[in-house]
């Protein structure tokens, strides 16, 4: 199993540009989520999904959209990038919403200039 | 969610036990304690979790006080590769965990 994969690894955007961060898992996990981590800080939950077709907001959802059309994929869209969205983005998955162990991807390092 | 308090940083000598404390005085009866670690900006890695009883696995031990208001993660024989940020999370639903700032553990030769 590849586990949780994220692309791209690095990205530089200009203010106002849009882009999609990709996340995929091959473990047939129901639950997937997106976090952002600003320098020197912990992770904050952006959006999550409990299954295909079901998404919900986390702690810091503004400026981001998600969709979950398949079990495997959970893309994160930045609608109009802002410098405040410069961060490292992590995708995670778990067997179910009540599973205790989350598996994290390697992260996408995004810089918005 | 119960709030957790962890020291900002700790040092440990290689080969010695690392004891990382976490206070969670507002924990409710059905909330679990989870520990994750993050090595050098990689994605966080699950270590262990517990509800009431002490737990042990191949990575670490988790000691939870009887009143459940605090816990300690123990790495029995710390190595240089255990240098990381360790997060204590208290939550009913692990999938929707919120990570605080954690404890930066530095293992020194």
CSV table of C-alpha atoms in Angstrom, one decimal:
chain,number,residue,atom,x,y,z
A,1,UNK,CA,0.0,0.0,0.0
A,2,UNK,CA,1.2,3.5,-0.8
A,3,UNK,CA,-0.8,4.8,2.2
A,4,UNK,CA,-1.7,8.5,2.0
A,5,UNK,CA,-0.2,10.4,-0.9
A,6,UNK,CA,-0.2,14.1,-1.6
A,7,UNK,CA,0.7,16.2,-4.6
A,8,UNK,CA,2.4,18.5,-5.2
A,9,UNK,CA,5.1,18.4,-2.6
A,10,UNK,CA,5.9,22.1,-3.1
A,11,UNK,CA,3.9,25.0,-4.7
A,12,UNK,CA,4.3,28.7,-5.1
A,13,UNK,CA,1.3,30.8,-5.9
A,14,UNK,CA,0.6,34.4,-6.5
A,15,UNK,CA,-2.1,36.2,-4.5
A,16,UNK,CA,-5.5,35.6,-6.1
A,17,UNK,CA,-4.5,32.4,-8.0
A,18,UNK,CA,-6.5,29.2,-7.4
A,19,UNK,CA,-5.2,25.6,-7.1
A,20,UNK,CA,-6.1,22.2,-6.0
A,21,UNK,CA,-4.1,20.1,-3.5
A,22,UNK,CA,-4.5,16.4,-4.2
A,23,UNK,CA,-4.8,13.7,-1.6
A,24,UNK,CA,-5.4,10.0,-2.2
A,25,UNK,CA,-5.4,6.9,0.0
A,26,UNK,CA,-5.4,3.3,-1.0
A,27,UNK,CA,-6.5,1.8,2.4
A,28,UNK,CA,-10.2,2.0,1.8
A,29,UNK,CA,-10.6,4.5,4.7
A,30,UNK,CA,-13.9,6.1,5.2
A,31,UNK,CA,-12.6,9.2,7.1
A,32,UNK,CA,-10.3,11.8,5.5
A,33,UNK,CA,-9.3,15.2,6.6
A,34,UNK,CA,-7.2,18.2,5.8
A,35,UNK,CA,-5.0,20.1,8.2
A,36,UNK,CA,-2.8,23.1,7.9
A,37,UNK,CA,0.4,23.8,10.0
A,38,UNK,CA,1.8,27.2,10.2
A,39,UNK,CA,5.5,27.6,11.2
A,40,UNK,CA,6.2,26.6,14.8
A,41,UNK,CA,2.6,25.7,15.5
A,42,UNK,CA,0.4,22.6,15.8
A,43,UNK,CA,-2.0,21.3,13.2
A,44,UNK,CA,-5.4,22.9,12.6
A,45,UNK,CA,-8.3,21.1,11.0
A,46,UNK,CA,-9.7,22.6,7.8
A,47,UNK,CA,-12.3,20.2,6.4
A,48,UNK,CA,-13.1,16.6,6.9
A,49,UNK,CA,-15.2,13.8,5.3
A,50,UNK,CA,-16.8,10.8,6.8
A,51,UNK,CA,-17.4,9.1,3.5
A,52,UNK,CA,-17.9,9.7,-0.2
A,53,UNK,CA,-20.3,12.5,-0.8
A,54,UNK,CA,-20.1,13.8,2.8
A,55,UNK,CA,-17.9,16.7,3.9
A,56,UNK,CA,-17.9,19.1,6.8
A,57,UNK,CA,-16.0,22.1,8.1
A,58,UNK,CA,-13.3,22.0,10.7
A,59,UNK,CA,-11.7,24.7,12.7
A,60,UNK,CA,-10.4,26.9,9.9
A,61,UNK,CA,-12.5,26.3,6.7
A,62,UNK,CA,-12.6,29.9,5.2
A,63,UNK,CA,-10.9,30.1,1.8
A,64,UNK,CA,-11.0,26.4,1.1
A,65,UNK,CA,-13.4,24.0,-0.6
A,66,UNK,CA,-13.4,20.2,-0.6
A,67,UNK,CA,-15.4,17.5,-2.2
A,68,UNK,CA,-15.3,13.7,-1.9
A,69,UNK,CA,-16.6,12.0,-5.0
A,70,UNK,CA,-14.7,8.7,-4.3
A,71,UNK,CA,-13.5,6.9,-1.2
A,72,UNK,CA,-9.9,7.3,-2.4
A,73,UNK,CA,-9.6,11.0,-3.2
A,74,UNK,CA,-10.1,14.1,-1.1
A,75,UNK,CA,-8.9,17.2,-3.0
A,76,UNK,CA,-8.6,20.6,-1.3
A,77,UNK,CA,-9.2,23.7,-3.4
A,78,UNK,CA,-7.9,27.1,-2.6
A,79,UNK,CA,-10.3,29.5,-4.3
A,80,UNK,CA,-8.3,32.7,-4.3
A,81,UNK,CA,-4.9,32.3,-2.6
A,82,UNK,CA,-3.8,34.8,0.0
A,83,UNK,CA,-0.5,35.2,1.8
A,84,UNK,CA,-2.2,34.1,5.0
A,85,UNK,CA,-2.6,30.6,3.4
A,86,UNK,CA,1.1,30.1,3.3
A,87,UNK,CA,1.5,26.9,5.3
A,88,UNK,CA,2.2,23.2,5.2
A,89,UNK,CA,-0.9,21.2,4.3
A,90,UNK,CA,-1.4,17.6,5.6
A,91,UNK,CA,-4.0,15.2,4.5
A,92,UNK,CA,-5.0,12.3,6.8
A,93,UNK,CA,-7.2,9.3,6.7
A,94,UNK,CA,-8.5,6.7,9.2
A,95,UNK,CA,-10.6,3.6,8.9
A,96,UNK,CA,-13.7,5.3,10.3
A,97,UNK,CA,-14.7,8.4,12.2
A,98,UNK,CA,-14.2,6.6,15.5
A,99,UNK,CA,-10.9,5.0,14.6
A,100,UNK,CA,-8.1,5.9,16.9
A,101,UNK,CA,-5.2,6.0,14.5
A,102,UNK,CA,-5.0,8.5,11.7
A,103,UNK,CA,-2.5,8.1,8.9
A,104,UNK,CA,-0.9,11.3,7.5
A,105,UNK,CA,0.5,12.1,4.2
A,106,UNK,CA,3.9,13.8,3.7
A,107,UNK,CA,2.5,17.2,3.3
A,108,UNK,CA,2.4,20.0,0.7
A,109,UNK,CA,4.4,23.1,1.3
A,110,UNK,CA,2.5,26.1,-0.1
A,111,UNK,CA,3.9,29.6,-0.4
A,112,UNK,CA,1.6,32.5,-1.5
A,113,UNK,CA,3.4,35.6,-2.6
B,1,UNK,CA,-12.9,19.1,23.5
B,2,UNK,CA,-10.8,18.9,26.6
B,3,UNK,CA,-7.8,21.3,26.5
B,4,UNK,CA,-4.4,19.9,27.0
B,5,UNK,CA,-1.3,21.5,28.4
B,6,UNK,CA,2.2,20.3,27.6
B,7,UNK,CA,5.7,21.7,28.3
B,8,UNK,CA,7.1,23.5,25.3
B,9,UNK,CA,10.3,21.6,25.3
B,10,UNK,CA,12.3,18.8,27.0
B,11,UNK,CA,15.7,17.2,26.7
B,12,UNK,CA,16.6,13.6,27.3
B,13,UNK,CA,19.9,11.7,27.2
B,14,UNK,CA,20.2,9.0,24.7
B,15,UNK,CA,19.4,5.6,26.2
B,16,UNK,CA,17.4,7.0,29.1
B,17,UNK,CA,13.7,7.0,29.5
B,18,UNK,CA,11.9,10.1,28.2
B,19,UNK,CA,8.8,11.0,30.2
B,20,UNK,CA,6.5,13.5,28.5
B,21,UNK,CA,3.7,14.9,30.7
B,22,UNK,CA,0.3,16.2,29.6
B,23,UNK,CA,-2.4,17.9,31.7
B,24,UNK,CA,-6.0,17.5,30.7
B,25,UNK,CA,-8.0,18.5,33.8
B,26,UNK,CA,-11.3,19.0,31.9
B,27,UNK,CA,-11.3,15.6,30.3
B,28,UNK,CA,-14.8,14.0,30.2
B,29,UNK,CA,-15.5,10.3,31.0
B,30,UNK,CA,-15.7,9.0,27.5
B,31,UNK,CA,-12.7,11.0,26.0
B,32,UNK,CA,-9.6,9.2,25.1
B,33,UNK,CA,-6.0,10.4,25.4
B,34,UNK,CA,-4.0,10.0,22.2
B,35,UNK,CA,-0.3,10.7,21.5
B,36,UNK,CA,1.2,11.5,18.1
B,37,UNK,CA,4.6,12.7,17.2
B,38,UNK,CA,6.0,14.7,14.2
B,39,UNK,CA,9.5,14.2,13.1
B,40,UNK,CA,11.1,17.1,11.3
B,41,UNK,CA,8.0,18.4,9.6
B,42,UNK,CA,6.9,15.0,8.3
B,43,UNK,CA,3.3,14.1,8.8
B,44,UNK,CA,2.3,13.2,12.4
B,45,UNK,CA,2.6,9.6,13.4
B,46,UNK,CA,0.3,7.8,15.8
B,47,UNK,CA,2.0,6.5,18.9
B,48,UNK,CA,-0.5,5.2,21.5
B,49,UNK,CA,-3.9,5.9,23.0
B,50,UNK,CA,-5.8,5.1,26.2
B,51,UNK,CA,-9.0,5.7,28.2
B,52,UNK,CA,-8.4,4.7,31.8
B,53,UNK,CA,-5.8,2.0,32.1
B,54,UNK,CA,-2.2,2.2,31.4
B,55,UNK,CA,-1.2,1.1,27.9
B,56,UNK,CA,2.0,-0.2,26.3
B,57,UNK,CA,2.9,-1.0,22.8
B,58,UNK,CA,6.2,-1.5,20.9
B,59,UNK,CA,6.8,2.3,20.7
B,60,UNK,CA,5.8,3.6,24.2
B,61,UNK,CA,3.9,3.4,27.4
B,62,UNK,CA,1.0,5.6,28.4
B,63,UNK,CA,0.3,6.2,32.1
B,64,UNK,CA,-3.0,7.9,32.9
B,65,UNK,CA,-3.6,9.1,36.5
B,66,UNK,CA,-6.6,7.6,38.3
B,67,UNK,CA,-8.5,10.9,38.1
B,68,UNK,CA,-7.6,11.0,34.4
B,69,UNK,CA,-6.6,14.6,34.7
B,70,UNK,CA,-3.1,14.0,33.5
B,71,UNK,CA,-1.0,11.5,31.6
B,72,UNK,CA,2.6,10.7,30.8
B,73,UNK,CA,4.0,9.2,27.7
B,74,UNK,CA,7.1,7.1,28.3
B,75,UNK,CA,9.7,6.3,25.7
B,76,UNK,CA,11.7,3.7,27.6
B,77,UNK,CA,15.0,4.0,25.9
B,78,UNK,CA,15.1,7.2,23.9
B,79,UNK,CA,17.3,7.3,20.7
B,80,UNK,CA,18.3,10.2,18.6
B,81,UNK,CA,15.6,9.2,16.1
B,82,UNK,CA,13.0,10.0,18.8
B,83,UNK,CA,13.8,13.7,18.6
B,84,UNK,CA,10.4,15.1,17.5
B,85,UNK,CA,7.4,17.2,18.5
B,86,UNK,CA,5.0,15.1,20.6
B,87,UNK,CA,1.3,16.0,20.7
B,88,UNK,CA,-1.1,15.0,23.4
B,89,UNK,CA,-4.7,15.0,22.2
B,90,UNK,CA,-7.8,14.4,24.2
B,91,UNK,CA,-10.9,13.7,22.1
B,92,UNK,CA,-13.8,11.4,21.7
B,93,UNK,CA,-13.3,11.2,18.0
B,94,UNK,CA,-9.7,10.7,16.9
B,95,UNK,CA,-10.5,11.5,13.4
B,96,UNK,CA,-11.4,15.0,14.2
B,97,UNK,CA,-8.4,15.7,16.4
B,98,UNK,CA,-7.1,19.2,17.0
B,99,UNK,CA,-3.4,19.3,17.6
B,100,UNK,CA,-1.9,21.9,20.0
B,101,UNK,CA,1.6,23.1,19.9
B,102,UNK,CA,3.1,19.9,21.5
B,103,UNK,CA,6.4,19.3,23.3
B,104,UNK,CA,9.6,19.4,21.4
B,105,UNK,CA,11.7,16.5,22.7
B,106,UNK,CA,15.4,16.7,22.0
B,107,UNK,CA,17.4,13.5,22.6
B,108,UNK,CA,21.0,14.2,23.1
B,109,UNK,CA,24.0,11.9,22.7
